[in-house]
Tab-separated table of C-alpha atoms in Angstrom:
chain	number	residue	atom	x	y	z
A	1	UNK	CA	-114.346	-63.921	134.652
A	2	UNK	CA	-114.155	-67.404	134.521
A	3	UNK	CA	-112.412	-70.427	136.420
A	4	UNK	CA	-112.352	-74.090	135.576
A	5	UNK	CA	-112.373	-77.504	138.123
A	6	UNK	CA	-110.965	-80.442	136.624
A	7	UNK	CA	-112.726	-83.789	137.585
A	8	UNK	CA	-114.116	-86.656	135.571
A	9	UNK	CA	-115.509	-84.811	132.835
A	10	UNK	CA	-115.671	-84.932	129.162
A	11	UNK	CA	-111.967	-85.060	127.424
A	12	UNK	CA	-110.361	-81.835	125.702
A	13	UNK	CA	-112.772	-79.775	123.646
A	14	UNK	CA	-115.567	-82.357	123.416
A	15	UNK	CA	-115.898	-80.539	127.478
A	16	UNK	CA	-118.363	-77.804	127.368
A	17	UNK	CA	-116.860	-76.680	130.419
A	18	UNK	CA	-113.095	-76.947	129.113
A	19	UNK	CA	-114.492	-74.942	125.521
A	20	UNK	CA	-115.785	-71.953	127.649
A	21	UNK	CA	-112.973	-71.534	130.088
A	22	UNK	CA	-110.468	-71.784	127.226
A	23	UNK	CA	-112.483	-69.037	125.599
A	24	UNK	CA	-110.716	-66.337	128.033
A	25	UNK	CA	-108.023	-67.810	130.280
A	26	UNK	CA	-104.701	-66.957	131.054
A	27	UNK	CA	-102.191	-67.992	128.254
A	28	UNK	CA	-100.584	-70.554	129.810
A	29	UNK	CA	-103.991	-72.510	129.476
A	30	UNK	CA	-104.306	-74.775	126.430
A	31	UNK	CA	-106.739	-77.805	126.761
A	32	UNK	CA	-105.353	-81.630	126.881
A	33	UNK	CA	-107.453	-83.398	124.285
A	34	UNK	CA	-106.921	-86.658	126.538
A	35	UNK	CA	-107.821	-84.938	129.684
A	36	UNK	CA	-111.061	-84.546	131.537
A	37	UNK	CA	-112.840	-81.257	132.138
A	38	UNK	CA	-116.133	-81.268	134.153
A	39	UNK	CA	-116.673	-77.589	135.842
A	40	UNK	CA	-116.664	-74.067	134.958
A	41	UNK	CA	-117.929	-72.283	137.784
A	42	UNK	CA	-119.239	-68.625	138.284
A	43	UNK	CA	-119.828	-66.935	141.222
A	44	UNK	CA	-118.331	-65.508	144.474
A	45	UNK	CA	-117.896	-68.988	146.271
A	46	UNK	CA	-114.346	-69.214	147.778
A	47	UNK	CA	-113.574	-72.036	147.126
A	48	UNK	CA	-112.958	-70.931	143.448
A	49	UNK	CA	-114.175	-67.555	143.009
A	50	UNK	CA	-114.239	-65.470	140.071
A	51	UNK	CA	-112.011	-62.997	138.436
A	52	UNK	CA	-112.327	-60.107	136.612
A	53	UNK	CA	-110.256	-60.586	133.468
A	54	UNK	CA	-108.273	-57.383	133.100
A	55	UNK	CA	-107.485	-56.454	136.247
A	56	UNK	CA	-106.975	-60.396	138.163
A	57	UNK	CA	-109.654	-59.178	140.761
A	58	UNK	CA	-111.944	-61.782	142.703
A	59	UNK	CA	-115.698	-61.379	142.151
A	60	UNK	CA	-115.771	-61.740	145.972
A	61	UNK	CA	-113.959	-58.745	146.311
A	62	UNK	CA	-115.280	-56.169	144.003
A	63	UNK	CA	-119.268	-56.931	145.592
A	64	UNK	CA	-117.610	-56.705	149.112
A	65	UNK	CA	-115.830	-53.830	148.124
A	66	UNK	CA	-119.069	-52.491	146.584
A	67	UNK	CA	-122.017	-53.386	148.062
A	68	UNK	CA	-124.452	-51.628	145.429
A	69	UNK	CA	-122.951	-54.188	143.287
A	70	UNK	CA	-125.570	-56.398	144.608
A	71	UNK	CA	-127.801	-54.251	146.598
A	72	UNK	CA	-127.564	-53.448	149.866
A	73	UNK	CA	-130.754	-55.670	150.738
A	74	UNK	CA	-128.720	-59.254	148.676
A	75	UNK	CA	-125.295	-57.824	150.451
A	76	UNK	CA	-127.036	-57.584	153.858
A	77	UNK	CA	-129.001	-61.053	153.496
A	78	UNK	CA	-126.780	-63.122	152.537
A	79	UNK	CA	-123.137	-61.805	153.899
A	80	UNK	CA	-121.882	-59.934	151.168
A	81	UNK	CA	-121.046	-63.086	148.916
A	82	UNK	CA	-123.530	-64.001	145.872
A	83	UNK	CA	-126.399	-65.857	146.739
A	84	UNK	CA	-126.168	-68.440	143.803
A	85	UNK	CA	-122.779	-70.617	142.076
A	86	UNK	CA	-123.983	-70.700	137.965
A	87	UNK	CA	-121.956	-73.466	137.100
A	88	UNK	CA	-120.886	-75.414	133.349
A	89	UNK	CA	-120.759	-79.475	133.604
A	90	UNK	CA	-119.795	-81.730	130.943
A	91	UNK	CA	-120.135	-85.400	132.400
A	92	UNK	CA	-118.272	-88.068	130.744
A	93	UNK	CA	-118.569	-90.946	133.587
A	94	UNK	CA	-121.248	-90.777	136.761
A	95	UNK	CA	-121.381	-88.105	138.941
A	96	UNK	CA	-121.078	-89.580	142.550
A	97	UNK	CA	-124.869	-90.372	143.992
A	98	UNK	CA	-125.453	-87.777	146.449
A	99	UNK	CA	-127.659	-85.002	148.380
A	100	UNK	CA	-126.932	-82.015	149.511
A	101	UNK	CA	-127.533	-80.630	152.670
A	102	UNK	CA	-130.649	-78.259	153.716
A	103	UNK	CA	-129.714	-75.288	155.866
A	104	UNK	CA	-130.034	-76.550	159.526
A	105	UNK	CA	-127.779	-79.924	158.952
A	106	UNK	CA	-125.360	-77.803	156.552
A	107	UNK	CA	-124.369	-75.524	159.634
A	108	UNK	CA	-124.257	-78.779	161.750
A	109	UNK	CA	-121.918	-80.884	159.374
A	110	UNK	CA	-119.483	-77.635	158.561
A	111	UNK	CA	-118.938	-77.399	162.719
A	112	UNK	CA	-118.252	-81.047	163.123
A	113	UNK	CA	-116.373	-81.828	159.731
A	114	UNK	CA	-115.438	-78.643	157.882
A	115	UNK	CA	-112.838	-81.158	155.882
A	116	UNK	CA	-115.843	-82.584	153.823
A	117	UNK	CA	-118.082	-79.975	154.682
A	118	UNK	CA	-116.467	-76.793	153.386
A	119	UNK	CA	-119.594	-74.560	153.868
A	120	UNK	CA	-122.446	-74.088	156.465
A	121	UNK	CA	-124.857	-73.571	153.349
A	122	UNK	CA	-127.400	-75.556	151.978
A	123	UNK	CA	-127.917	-76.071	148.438
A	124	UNK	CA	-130.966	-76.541	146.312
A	125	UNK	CA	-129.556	-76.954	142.766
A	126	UNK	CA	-131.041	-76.542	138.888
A	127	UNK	CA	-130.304	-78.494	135.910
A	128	UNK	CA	-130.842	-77.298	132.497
A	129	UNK	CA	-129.485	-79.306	129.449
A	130	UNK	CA	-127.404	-77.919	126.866
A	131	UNK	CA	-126.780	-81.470	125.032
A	132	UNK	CA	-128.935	-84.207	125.998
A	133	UNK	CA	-128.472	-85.399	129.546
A	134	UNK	CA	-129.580	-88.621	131.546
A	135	UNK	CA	-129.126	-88.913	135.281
A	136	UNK	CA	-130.607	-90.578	138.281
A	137	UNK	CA	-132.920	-88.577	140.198
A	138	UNK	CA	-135.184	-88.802	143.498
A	139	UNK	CA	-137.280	-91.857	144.611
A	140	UNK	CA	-139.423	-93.387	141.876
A	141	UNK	CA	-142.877	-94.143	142.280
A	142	UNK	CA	-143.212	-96.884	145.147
A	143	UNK	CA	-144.921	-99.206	142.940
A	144	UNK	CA	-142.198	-99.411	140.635
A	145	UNK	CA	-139.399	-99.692	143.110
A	146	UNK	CA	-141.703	-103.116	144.744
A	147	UNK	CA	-141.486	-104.180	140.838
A	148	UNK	CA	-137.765	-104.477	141.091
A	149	UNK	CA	-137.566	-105.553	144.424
A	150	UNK	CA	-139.877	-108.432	142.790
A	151	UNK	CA	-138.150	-108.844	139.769
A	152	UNK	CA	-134.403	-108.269	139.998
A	153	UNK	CA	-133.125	-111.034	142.511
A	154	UNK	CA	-129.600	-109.721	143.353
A	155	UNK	CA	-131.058	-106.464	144.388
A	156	UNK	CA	-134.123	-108.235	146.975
A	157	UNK	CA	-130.639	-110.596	148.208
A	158	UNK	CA	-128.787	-107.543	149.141
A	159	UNK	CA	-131.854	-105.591	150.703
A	160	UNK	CA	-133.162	-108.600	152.533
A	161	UNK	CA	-136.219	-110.939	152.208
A	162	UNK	CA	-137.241	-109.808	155.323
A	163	UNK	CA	-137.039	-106.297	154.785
A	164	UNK	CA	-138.152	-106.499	150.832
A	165	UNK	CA	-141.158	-108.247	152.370
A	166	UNK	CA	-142.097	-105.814	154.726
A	167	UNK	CA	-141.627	-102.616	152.248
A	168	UNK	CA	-144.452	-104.195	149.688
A	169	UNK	CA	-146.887	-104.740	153.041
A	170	UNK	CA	-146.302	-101.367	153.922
A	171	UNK	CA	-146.996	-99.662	150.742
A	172	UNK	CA	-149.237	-102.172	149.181
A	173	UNK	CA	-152.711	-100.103	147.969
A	174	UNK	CA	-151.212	-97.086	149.386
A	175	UNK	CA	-148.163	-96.083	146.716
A	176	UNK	CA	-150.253	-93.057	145.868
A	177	UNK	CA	-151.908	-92.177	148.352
A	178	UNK	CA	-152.472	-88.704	149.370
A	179	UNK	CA	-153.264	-88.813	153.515
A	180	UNK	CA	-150.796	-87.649	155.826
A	181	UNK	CA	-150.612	-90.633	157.859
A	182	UNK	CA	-150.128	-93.443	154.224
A	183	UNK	CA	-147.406	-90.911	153.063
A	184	UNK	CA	-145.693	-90.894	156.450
A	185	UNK	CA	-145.531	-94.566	156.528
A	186	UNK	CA	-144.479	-95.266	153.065
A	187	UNK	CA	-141.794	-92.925	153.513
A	188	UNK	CA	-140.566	-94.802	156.666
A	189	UNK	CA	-141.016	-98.199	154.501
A	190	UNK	CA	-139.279	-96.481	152.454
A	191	UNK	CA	-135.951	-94.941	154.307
A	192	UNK	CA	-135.926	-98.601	156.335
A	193	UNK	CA	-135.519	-100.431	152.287
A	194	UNK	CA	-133.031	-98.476	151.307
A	195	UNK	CA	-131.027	-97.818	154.357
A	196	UNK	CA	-130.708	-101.836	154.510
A	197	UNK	CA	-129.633	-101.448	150.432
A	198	UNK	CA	-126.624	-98.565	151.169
A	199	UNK	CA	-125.189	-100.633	154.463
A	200	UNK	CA	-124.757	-103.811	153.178
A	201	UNK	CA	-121.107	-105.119	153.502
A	202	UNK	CA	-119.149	-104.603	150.454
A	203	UNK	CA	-118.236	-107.768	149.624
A	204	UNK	CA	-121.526	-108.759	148.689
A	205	UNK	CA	-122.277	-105.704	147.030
A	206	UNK	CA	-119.664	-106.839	144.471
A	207	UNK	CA	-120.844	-110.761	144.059
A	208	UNK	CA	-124.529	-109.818	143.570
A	209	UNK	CA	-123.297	-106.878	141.125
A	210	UNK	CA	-121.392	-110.023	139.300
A	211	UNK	CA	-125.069	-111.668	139.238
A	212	UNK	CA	-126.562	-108.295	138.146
A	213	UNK	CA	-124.738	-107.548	135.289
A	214	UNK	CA	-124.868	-111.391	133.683
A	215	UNK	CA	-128.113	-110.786	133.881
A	216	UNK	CA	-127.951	-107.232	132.343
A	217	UNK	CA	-126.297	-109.100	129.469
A	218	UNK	CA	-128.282	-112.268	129.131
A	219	UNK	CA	-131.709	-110.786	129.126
A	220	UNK	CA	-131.721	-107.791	127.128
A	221	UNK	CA	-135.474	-106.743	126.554
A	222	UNK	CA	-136.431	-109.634	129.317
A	223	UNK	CA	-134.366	-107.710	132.003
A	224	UNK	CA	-135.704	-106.633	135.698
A	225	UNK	CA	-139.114	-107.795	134.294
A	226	UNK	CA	-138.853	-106.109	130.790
A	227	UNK	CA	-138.005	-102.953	132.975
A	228	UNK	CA	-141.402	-100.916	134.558
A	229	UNK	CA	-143.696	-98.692	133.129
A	230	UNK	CA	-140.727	-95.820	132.985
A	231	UNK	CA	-138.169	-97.709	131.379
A	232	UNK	CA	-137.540	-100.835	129.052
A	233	UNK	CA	-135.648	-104.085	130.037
A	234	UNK	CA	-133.266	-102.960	127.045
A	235	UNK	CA	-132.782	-99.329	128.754
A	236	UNK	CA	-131.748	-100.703	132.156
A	237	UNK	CA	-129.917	-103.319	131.127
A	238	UNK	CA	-127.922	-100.960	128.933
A	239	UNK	CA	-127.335	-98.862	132.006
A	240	UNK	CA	-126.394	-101.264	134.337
A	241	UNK	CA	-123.723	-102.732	131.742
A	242	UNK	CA	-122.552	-99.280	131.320
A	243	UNK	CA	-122.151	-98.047	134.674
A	244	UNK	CA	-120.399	-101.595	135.620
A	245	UNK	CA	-117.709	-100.440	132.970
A	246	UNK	CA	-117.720	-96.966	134.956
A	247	UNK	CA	-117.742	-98.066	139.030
A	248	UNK	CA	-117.392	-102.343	138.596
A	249	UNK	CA	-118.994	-104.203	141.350
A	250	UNK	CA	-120.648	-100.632	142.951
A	251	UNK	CA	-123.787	-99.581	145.681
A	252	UNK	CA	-124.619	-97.493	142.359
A	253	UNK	CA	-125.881	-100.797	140.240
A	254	UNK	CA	-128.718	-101.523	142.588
A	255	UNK	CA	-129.068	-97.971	144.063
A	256	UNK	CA	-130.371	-96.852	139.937
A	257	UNK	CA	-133.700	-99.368	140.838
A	258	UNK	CA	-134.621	-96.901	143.634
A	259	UNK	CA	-133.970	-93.673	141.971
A	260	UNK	CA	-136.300	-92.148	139.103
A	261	UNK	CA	-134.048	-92.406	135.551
A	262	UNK	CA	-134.403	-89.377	133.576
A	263	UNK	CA	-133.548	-88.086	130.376
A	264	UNK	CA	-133.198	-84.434	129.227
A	265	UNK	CA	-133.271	-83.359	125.583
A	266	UNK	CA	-131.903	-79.916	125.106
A	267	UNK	CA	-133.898	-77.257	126.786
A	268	UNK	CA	-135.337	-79.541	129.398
A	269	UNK	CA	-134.752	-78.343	133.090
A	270	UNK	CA	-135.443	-80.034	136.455
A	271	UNK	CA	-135.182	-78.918	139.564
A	272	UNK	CA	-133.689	-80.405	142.757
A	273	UNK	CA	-134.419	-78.814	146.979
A	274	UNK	CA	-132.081	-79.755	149.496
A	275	UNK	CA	-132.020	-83.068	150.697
A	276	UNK	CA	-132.876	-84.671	147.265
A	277	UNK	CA	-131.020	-87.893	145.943
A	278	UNK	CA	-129.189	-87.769	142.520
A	279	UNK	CA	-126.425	-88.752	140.366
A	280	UNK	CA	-125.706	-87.170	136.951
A	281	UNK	CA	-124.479	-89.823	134.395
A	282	UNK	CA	-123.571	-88.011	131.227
A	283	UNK	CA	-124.188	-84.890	129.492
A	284	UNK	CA	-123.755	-81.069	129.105
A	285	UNK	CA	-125.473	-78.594	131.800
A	286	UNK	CA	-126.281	-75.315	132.783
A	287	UNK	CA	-126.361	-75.804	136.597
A	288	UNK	CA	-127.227	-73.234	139.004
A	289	UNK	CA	-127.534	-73.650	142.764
A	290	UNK	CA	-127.327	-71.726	146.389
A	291	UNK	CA	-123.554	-70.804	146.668
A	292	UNK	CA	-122.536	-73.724	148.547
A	293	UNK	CA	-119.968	-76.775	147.733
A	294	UNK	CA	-121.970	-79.250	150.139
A	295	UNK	CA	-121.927	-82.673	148.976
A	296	UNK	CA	-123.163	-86.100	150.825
A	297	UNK	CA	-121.949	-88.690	148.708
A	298	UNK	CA	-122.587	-92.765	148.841
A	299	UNK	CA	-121.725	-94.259	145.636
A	300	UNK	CA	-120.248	-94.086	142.162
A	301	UNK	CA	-117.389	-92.304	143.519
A	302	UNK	CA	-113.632	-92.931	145.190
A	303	UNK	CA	-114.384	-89.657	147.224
A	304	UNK	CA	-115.372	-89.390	151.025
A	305	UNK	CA	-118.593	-91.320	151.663
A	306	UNK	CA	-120.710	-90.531	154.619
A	307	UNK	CA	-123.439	-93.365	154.098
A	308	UNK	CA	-125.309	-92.926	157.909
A	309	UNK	CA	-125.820	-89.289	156.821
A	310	UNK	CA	-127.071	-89.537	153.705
A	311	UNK	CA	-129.889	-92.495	154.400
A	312	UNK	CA	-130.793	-90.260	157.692
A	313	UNK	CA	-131.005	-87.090	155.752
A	314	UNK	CA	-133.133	-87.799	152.647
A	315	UNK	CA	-136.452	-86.873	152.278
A	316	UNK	CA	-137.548	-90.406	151.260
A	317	UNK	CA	-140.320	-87.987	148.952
A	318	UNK	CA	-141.478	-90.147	145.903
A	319	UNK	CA	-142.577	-89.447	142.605
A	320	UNK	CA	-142.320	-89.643	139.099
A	321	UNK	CA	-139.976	-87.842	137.114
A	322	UNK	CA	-142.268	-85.333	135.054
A	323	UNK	CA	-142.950	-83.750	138.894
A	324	UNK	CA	-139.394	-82.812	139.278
A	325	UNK	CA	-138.887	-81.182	135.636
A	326	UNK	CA	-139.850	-78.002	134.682
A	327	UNK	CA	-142.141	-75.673	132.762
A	328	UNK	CA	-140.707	-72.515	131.810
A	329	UNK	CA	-142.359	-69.285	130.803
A	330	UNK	CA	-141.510	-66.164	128.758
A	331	UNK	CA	-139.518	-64.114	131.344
A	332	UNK	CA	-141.667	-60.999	131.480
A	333	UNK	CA	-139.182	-58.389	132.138
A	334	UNK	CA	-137.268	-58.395	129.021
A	335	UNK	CA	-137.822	-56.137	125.375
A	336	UNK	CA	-137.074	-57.877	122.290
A	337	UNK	CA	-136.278	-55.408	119.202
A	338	UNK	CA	-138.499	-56.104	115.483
A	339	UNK	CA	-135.413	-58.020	114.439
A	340	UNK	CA	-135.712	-60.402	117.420
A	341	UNK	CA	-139.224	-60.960	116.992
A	342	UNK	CA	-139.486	-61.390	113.322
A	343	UNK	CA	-136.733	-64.082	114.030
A	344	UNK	CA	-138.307	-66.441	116.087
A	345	UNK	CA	-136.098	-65.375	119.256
A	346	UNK	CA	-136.980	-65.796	122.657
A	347	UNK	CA	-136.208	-65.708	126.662
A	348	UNK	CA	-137.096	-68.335	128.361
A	349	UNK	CA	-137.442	-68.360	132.571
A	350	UNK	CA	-136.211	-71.020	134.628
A	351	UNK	CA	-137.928	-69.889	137.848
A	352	UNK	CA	-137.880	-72.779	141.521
A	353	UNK	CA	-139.469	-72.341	144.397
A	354	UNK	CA	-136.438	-70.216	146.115
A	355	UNK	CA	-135.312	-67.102	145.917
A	356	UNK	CA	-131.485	-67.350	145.927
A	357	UNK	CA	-131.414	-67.259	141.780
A	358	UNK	CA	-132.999	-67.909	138.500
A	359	UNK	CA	-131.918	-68.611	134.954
A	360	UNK	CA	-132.987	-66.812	132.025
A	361	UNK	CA	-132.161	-68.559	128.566
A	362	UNK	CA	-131.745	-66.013	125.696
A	363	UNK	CA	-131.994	-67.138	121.536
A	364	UNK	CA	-131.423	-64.417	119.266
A	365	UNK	CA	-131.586	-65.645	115.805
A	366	UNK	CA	-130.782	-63.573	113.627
A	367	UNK	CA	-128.017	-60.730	112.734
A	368	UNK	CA	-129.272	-56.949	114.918
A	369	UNK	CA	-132.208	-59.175	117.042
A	370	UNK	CA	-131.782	-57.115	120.550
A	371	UNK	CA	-132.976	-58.751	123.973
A	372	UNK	CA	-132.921	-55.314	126.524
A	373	UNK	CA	-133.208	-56.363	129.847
A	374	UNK	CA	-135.104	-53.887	132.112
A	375	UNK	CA	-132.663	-52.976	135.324
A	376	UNK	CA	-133.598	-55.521	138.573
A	377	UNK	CA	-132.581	-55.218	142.167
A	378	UNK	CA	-129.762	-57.825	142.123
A	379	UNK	CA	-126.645	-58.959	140.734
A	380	UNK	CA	-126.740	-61.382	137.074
A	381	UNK	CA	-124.027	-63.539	135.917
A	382	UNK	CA	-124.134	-63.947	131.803
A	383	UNK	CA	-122.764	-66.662	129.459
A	384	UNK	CA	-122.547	-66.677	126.310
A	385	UNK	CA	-122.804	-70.682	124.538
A	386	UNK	CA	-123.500	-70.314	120.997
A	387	UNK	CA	-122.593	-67.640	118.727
A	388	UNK	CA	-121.730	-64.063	118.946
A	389	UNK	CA	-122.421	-60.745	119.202
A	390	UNK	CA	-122.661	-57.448	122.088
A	391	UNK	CA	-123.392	-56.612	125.626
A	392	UNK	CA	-124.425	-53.341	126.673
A	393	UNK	CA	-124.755	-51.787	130.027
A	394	UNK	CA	-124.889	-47.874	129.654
A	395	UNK	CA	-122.285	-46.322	127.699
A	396	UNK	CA	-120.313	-49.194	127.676
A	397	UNK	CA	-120.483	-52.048	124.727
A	398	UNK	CA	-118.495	-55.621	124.997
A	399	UNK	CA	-118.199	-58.014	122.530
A	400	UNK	CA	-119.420	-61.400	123.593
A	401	UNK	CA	-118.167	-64.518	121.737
A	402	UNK	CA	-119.064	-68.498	122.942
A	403	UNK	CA	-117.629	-68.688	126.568
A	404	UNK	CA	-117.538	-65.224	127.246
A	405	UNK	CA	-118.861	-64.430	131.310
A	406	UNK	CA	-119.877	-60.833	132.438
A	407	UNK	CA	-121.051	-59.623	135.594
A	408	UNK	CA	-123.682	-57.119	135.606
A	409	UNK	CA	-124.882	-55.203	139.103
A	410	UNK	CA	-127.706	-54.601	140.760
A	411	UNK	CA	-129.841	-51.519	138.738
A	412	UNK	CA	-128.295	-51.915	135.374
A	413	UNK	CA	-130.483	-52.465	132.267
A	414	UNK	CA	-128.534	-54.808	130.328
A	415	UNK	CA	-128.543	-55.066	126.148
A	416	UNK	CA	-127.869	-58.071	123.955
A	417	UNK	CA	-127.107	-58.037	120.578
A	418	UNK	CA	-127.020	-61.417	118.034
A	419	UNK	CA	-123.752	-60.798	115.554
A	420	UNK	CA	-125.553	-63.963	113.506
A	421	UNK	CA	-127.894	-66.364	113.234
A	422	UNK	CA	-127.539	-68.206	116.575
A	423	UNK	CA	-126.546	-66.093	119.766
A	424	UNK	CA	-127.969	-68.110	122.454
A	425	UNK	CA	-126.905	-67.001	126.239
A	426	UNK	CA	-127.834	-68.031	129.800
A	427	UNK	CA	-128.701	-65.252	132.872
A	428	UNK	CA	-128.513	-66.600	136.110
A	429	UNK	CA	-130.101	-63.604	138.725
A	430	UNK	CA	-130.914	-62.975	142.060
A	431	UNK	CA	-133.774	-60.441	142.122
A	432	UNK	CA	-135.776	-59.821	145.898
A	433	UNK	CA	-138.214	-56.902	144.040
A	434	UNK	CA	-139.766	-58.537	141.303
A	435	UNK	CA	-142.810	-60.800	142.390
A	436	UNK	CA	-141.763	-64.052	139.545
A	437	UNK	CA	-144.320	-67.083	140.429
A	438	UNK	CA	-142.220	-69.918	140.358
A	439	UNK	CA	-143.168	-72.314	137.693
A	440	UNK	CA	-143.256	-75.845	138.579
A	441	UNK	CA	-140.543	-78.329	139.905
């Protein structure tokens, strides 16, 4: 139950995404070592919907044929499709830098440009890493972002003395502060800085890139003022070499000073609302998002760019990076067996600030450890990533092998079993009756 979108991902079976989808496609599939696979996706979204594997049915189609499938409170709210996408990356060269839309604009760009705006949907997305992951994501802290303005002299060229200087009046003494009235004007500093960065005439963007990257390359340690307190000269100079060799001469280069640079080790989740800047850069993910294919883009990408949108759509909201990750919990409505327990195994919650969806992660380590899921009032999408072993819902038992997807309704108390050491799966849900505190973002 499983379809696969081929984009600039990671090549033949090194691809996460390419692995799983292999795992039960139709037989004409075989995976191209040389070529890229970025995107499983599961869910009910129509723009690649899934299908039951025996019988060629759309996902779409069974819940709207069914509506208890979902409940008839999830059918009713949110138009008989699933409210979330759960989604596979495996990102071998930068993601485009982008945002995606909240509700009100979504509905707004779909009428005037459904072309580039398939949906009228917005779409607050999670990331969880499966291998480690690095990526560019929201504003940094305003302090740092004067340090490169100060420090890297291609990017002050391209954003303009004039407007460089006024950014560090604006926000000097106030980068952290907490009244209304500081925030609202560093945010405005803020939106006016980098609004002059993203419409600067291409041509310039590439000779100051040319500047940027000899310096990259020169200065090592020494570069962008041996880097800020969140990342080494060495680290960005690294990256800005690297992403030259990806998108030469590109917005991208200068755009990374403004954006918070994060790294995931395995495990490690962060979570993005609506209207939130990003790029991913490399990596394996488990992503899961409001069922919506939304995307403003503006950078590291040949695609459709809509530049005025993006800089007048952003919440300009700034912060470190440790604010957007976050802290997940035992999930609380799960049973693990003696054999589970004895073994170490676990499952973990994933829970935003939204109700559309949220991710359990399940380790069962060791051969008969059981995870029994008590029965909720929405629809869950499994996959399985490591290992093997059983589903059960009822009377009926699957076997579940890496890859594997199963959809299980609204009501059903679902049963996993570990065939070995490692059986690790991810749950993404949708469930409106049980009160889960969200858990930090």
């Amino acid at each position: 139950m499983d379809q696969i979108e081929i984009y600039i991902g990671k090549a033949g079976r090194e691809s996460a995404a390419a692995k799983f989808a292999a795992a039960t496609a139709p037989s004409d599939f075989s995976i191209e070592e040389e070529k890229p696979y970025a995107e499983l996706w599961m869910g009910t979204h129509p723009s690649l919907p899934s299908k039951d594997l025996e019988t060629q049915r759309t996902l779409l189609d069974m819940v709207q044929d069914n509506q208890a499938l979902m409940s008839l409170e999830i059918t009713k709210k949110y138009g008989g499709k699933l409210p979330f996408l759960f989604k596979v990356l495996s990102i071998r060269k930068a993601l485009s830098i982008q945002a995606h839309p909240n509700k009100k604009l979504a509905e707004q760009l779909h009428a005037h440009d459904p072309k580039n705006y398939p949906d009228d949907n917005h779409k607050p997305e999670m990331t969880i890493a499966v291998t480690p992951f690095d990526g560019l994501c929201g504003f940094r802290p305003l302090a740092e972002i004067s340090h490169f303005l100060q420090k890297v002299p291609s990017l002050r060229k391209l954003v303009g003395e004039s407007t460089a200087t006024d950014f560090e009046k604006a926000v000097d003494g106030r980068e952290t502060s907490s009244l209304g009235q500081d925030a609202a004007s560093n945010k405005k500093a803020l939106q006016s800085a980098f609004s002059a960065l993203m419409n600067v005439d291409k041509a310039d963007v590439k000779s100051a890139a040319q500047d940027l990257v000899s310096a990259a390359k020169q200065d090592g340690e020494k570069f962008a003022g041996e880097g800020g307190p969140s990342n080494g000269g060495q680290e960005l100079a690294d990256l800005v070499v690297r992403l030259n060799g990806q998108f030469e001469g590109d917005i991208g280069l200068f755009v990374l000073f403004f954006l918070n640079y994060v790294k995931l080790e395995i495990g490690e989740a962060m979570f993005l609302k609506a209207d939130d800047i990003h790029a991913y850069l490399s990596g394996d993910i488990i992503e899961c998002m409001a069922s919506s294919d939304n995307v403003v883009r503006a950078g590291f990408t040949p695609k459709y760019q809509d530049i005025p949108t993006l800089t007048s759509m952003l919440t300009y909201s700034y912060a470190p990076i440790s604010e957007q990750k976050m802290d997940p919990v035992d999930y609380p409505y799960v049973t693990l067996n003696t054999t589970a327990y004895s073994s170490s195994s676990s499952a973990i919650l994933y829970d935003p600030p939204i109700e559309e969806f949220s991710v359990v992660k399940t380790e069962l380590n060791k051969a008969g450890a059981k995870a029994t899921f008590e029965a909720i009032q929405g629809p869950s999408i499994f996959i399985c990533t490591k290992g093997h072993g059983k589903i059960s819902v009822g009377p009926k038992t699957e076997e579940v092998k890496e890859g594997y997807v199963f959809f299980a309704g609204a009501t059903a108390e679902v049963i996993l079993e570990s065939g070995g050491d490692q059986f690790t799966t991810f749950k993404a849900f949708c469930d409106l009756g049980h009160d889960i505190q969200p858990n930090g973002s």
